GROMACS .gro file of C-alpha atoms in nm:
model
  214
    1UNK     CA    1   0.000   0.000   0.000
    2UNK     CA    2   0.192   0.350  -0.125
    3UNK     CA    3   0.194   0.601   0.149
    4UNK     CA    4  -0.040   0.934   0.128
    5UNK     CA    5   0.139   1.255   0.034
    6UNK     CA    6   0.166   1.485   0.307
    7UNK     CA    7   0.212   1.853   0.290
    8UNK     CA    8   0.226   2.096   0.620
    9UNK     CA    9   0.140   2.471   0.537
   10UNK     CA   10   0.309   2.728   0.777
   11UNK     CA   11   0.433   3.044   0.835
   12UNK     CA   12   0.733   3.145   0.672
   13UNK     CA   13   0.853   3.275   1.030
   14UNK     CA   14   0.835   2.927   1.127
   15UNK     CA   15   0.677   3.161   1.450
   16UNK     CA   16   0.306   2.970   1.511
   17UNK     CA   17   0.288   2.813   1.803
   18UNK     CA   18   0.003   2.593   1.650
   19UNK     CA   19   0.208   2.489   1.328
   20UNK     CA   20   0.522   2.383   1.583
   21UNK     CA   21   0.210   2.199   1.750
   22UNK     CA   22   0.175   2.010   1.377
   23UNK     CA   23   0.523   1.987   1.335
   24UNK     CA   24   0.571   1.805   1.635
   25UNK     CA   25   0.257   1.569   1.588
   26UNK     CA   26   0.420   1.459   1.247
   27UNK     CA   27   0.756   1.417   1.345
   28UNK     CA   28   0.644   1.222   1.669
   29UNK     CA   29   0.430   1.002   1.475
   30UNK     CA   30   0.698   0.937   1.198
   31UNK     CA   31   0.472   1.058   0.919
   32UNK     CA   32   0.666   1.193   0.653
   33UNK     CA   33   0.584   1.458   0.520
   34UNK     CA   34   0.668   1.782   0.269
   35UNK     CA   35   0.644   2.149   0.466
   36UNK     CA   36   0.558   2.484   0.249
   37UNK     CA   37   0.517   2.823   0.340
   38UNK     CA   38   0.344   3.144   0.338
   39UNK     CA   39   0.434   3.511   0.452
   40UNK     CA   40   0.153   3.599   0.624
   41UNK     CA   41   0.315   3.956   0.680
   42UNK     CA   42   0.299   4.035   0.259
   43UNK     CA   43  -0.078   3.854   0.307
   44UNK     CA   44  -0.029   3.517   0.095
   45UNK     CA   45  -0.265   3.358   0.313
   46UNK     CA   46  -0.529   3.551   0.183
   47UNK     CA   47  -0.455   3.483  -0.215
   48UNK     CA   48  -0.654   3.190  -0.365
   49UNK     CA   49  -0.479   2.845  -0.510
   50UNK     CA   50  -0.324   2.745  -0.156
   51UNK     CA   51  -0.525   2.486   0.002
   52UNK     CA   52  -0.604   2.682   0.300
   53UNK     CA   53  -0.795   2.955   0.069
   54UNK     CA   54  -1.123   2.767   0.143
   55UNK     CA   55  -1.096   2.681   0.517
   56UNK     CA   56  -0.955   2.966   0.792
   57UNK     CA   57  -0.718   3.129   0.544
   58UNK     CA   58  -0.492   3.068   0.796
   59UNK     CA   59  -0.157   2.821   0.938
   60UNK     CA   60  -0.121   2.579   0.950
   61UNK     CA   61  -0.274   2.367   0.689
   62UNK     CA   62  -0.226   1.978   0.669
   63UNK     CA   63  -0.299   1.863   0.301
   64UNK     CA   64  -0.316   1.458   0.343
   65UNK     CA   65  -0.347   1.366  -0.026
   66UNK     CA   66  -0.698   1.535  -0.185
   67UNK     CA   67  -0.800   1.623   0.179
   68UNK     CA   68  -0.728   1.944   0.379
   69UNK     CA   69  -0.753   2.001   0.768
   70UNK     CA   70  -0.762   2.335   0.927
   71UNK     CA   71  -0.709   2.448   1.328
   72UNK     CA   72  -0.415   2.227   1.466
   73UNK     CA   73  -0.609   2.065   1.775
   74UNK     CA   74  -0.790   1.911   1.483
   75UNK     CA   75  -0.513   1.819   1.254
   76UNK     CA   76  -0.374   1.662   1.596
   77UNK     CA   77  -0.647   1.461   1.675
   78UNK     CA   78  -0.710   1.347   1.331
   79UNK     CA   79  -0.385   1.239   1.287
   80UNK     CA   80  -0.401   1.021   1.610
   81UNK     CA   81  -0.637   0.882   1.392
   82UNK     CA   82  -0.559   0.858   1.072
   83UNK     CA   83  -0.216   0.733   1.136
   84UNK     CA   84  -0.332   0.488   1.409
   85UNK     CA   85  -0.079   0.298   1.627
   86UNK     CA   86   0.124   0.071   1.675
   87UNK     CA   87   0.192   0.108   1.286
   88UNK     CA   88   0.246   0.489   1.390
   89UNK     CA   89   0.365   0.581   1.721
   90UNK     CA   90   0.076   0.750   1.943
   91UNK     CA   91   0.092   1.129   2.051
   92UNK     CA   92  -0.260   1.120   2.307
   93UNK     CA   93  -0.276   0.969   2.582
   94UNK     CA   94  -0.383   0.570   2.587
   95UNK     CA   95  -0.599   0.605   2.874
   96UNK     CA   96  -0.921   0.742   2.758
   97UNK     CA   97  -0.962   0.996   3.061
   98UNK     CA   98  -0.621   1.095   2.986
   99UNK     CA   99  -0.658   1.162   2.620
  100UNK     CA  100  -0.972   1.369   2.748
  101UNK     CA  101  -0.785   1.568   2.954
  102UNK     CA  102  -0.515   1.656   2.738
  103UNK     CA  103  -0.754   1.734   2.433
  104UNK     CA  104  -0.889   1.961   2.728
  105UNK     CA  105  -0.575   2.135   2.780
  106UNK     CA  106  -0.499   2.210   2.436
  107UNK     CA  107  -0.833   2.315   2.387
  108UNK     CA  108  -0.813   2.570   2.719
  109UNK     CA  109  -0.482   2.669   2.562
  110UNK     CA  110  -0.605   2.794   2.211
  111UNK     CA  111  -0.887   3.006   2.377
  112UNK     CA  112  -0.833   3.159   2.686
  113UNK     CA  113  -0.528   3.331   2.892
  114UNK     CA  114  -0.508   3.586   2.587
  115UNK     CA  115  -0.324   3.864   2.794
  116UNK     CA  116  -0.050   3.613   2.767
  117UNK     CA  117  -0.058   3.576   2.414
  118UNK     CA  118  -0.101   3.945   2.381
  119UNK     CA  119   0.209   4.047   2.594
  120UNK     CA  120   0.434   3.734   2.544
  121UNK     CA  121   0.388   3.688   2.179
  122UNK     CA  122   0.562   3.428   2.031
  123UNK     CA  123   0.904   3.642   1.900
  124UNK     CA  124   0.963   3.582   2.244
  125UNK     CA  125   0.992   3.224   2.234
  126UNK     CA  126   1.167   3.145   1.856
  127UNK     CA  127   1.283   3.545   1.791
  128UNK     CA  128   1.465   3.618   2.129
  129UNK     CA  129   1.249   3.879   2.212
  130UNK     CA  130   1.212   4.054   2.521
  131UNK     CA  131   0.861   4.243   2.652
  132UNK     CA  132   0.768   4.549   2.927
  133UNK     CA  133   0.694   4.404   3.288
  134UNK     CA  134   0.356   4.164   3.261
  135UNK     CA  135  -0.005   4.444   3.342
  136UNK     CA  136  -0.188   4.314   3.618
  137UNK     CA  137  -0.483   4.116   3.335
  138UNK     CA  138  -0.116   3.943   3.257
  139UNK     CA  139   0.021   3.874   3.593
  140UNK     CA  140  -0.329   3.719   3.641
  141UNK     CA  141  -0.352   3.506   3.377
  142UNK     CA  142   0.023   3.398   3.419
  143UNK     CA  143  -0.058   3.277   3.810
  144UNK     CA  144  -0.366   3.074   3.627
  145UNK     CA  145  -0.154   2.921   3.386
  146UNK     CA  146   0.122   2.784   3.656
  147UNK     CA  147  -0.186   2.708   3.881
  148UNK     CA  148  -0.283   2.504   3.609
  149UNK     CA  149   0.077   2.354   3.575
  150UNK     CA  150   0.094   2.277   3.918
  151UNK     CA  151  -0.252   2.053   3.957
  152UNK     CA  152  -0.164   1.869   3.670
  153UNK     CA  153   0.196   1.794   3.641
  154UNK     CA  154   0.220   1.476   3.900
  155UNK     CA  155   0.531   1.511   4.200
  156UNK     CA  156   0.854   1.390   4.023
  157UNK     CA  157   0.735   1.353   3.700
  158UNK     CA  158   0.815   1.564   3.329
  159UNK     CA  159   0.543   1.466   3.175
  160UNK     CA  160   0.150   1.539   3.238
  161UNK     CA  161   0.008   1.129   3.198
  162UNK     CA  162   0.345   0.948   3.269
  163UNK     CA  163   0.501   0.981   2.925
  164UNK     CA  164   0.492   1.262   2.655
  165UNK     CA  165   0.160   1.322   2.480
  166UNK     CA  166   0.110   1.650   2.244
  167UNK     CA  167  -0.038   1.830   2.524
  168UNK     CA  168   0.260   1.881   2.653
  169UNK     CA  169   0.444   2.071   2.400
  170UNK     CA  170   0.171   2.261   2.354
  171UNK     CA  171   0.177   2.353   2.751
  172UNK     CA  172   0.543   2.405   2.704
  173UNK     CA  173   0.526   2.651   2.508
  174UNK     CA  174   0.266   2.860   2.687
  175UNK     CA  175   0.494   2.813   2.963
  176UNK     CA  176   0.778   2.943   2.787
  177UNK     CA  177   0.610   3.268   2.657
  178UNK     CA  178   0.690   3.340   3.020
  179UNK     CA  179   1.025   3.187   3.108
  180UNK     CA  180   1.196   3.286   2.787
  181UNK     CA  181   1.101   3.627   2.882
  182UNK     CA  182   1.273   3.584   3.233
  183UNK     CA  183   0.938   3.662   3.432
  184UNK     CA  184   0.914   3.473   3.742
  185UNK     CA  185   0.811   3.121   3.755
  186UNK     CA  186   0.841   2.841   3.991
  187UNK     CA  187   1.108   2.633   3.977
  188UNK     CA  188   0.891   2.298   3.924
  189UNK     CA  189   0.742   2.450   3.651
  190UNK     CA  190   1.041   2.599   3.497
  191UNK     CA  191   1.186   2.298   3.493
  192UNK     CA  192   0.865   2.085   3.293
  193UNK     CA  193   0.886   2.362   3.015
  194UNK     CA  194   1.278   2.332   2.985
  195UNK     CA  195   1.249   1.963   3.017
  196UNK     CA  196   0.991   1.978   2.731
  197UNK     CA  197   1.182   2.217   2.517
  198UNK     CA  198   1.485   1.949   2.469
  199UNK     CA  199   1.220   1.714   2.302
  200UNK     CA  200   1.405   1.609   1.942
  201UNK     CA  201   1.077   1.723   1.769
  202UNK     CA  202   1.072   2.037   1.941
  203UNK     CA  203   1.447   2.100   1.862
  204UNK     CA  204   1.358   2.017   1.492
  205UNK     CA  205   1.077   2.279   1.420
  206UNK     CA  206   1.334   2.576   1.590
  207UNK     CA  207   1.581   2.464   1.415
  208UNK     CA  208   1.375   2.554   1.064
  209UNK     CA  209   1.379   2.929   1.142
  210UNK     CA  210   1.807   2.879   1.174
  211UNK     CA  211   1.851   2.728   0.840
  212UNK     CA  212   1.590   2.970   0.726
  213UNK     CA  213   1.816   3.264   0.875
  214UNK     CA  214   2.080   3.095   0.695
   0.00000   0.00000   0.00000
């Protein structure tokens, strides 16, 4: 049986956190797959013939042959099942409460704490960026957030369910919109995002913005 052809649509900034959410899916799964871009800045997202010109007009896109997904959540969780284990390797959770609960945080993640999305914006995390002291709507939100880290990350563990699911790169780098920005976070949470950051598949999708630079 030949393999579908796989194309990932991002941002030529290689700066979405929800294409490095994609990127990580694919490359944790083993799917191969071809990556194009789009400067969103000179507004080729919004010119017809790409295949997001139908859906959101906006990264990333996953094009699995004739068939194109929008909104990465969704391109995650269909391609936990398109590319089903143990053929593929799995990136939810086993454990159907689990893979509940992570959907949940990613979910939680794409449409709330905006303050922190607003005032840590992602040049922070892949451009080295540095923001003005957090307002007090993005201190708030930030003392959610590691609330949040704190319930679910289990004593003496890096990972939210035992081992590494999607969620957690996706939490990571929430996380990091503060850390990389040297505002003040606890230690135990410091350390998860850090820990999460080292992931090969992470490492891979910042490294596309260095040979891009190059």
């Amino acid at each position: 049986m030949s393999q579908p052809s796989v194309t990932l649509w991002s941002d030529a900034n290689f700066y979405s956190p929800y294409v490095m959410s994609v990127f990580v899916a694919l490359t944790e799964k083993g799917v191969p797959f071809s990556l194009e871009t789009l400067d969103l800045n000179s507004g080729e997202h919004q010119r017809a013939g790409w295949p997001g010109a139908g859906l959101t007009r906006r990264v990333p896109v996953l094009v699995v042959d004739d068939f194109a997904l929008s909104e990465s959540s969704a391109i995650d969780e269909y391609l936990e099942e398109r590319f089903t284990p143990p053929t593929w390797e799995r990136i939810y959770p086993h454990n159907p409460e689990n893979r509940a609960r992570a959907r949940q945080i990613q979910a939680w993640l794409r449409s709330d704490l905006m303050p922190i999305r607003e005032e840590r914006p992602t040049d922070v995390v892949f451009g080295g960026a540095t923001k003005p002291a957090l307002t007090p709507a993005g201190e708030a939100q930030a003392q959610r957030l590691i609330e949040a880290v704190e319930s679910l990350l289990p004593p003496g563990q890096q990972n939210l369910f035992g081992e590494w699911c999607i969620a957690d790169t996706d939490l990571a780098l929430m996380v990091n919109r503060l850390v990389l920005n040297g505002d003040k976070v606890p230690e135990r949470v410091a350390e998860y995002a850090t820990f999460q950051w080292q992931r090969a598949s992470v490492q891979q999708f910042i490294a596309l913005k260095t040979r891009q630079a190059g």
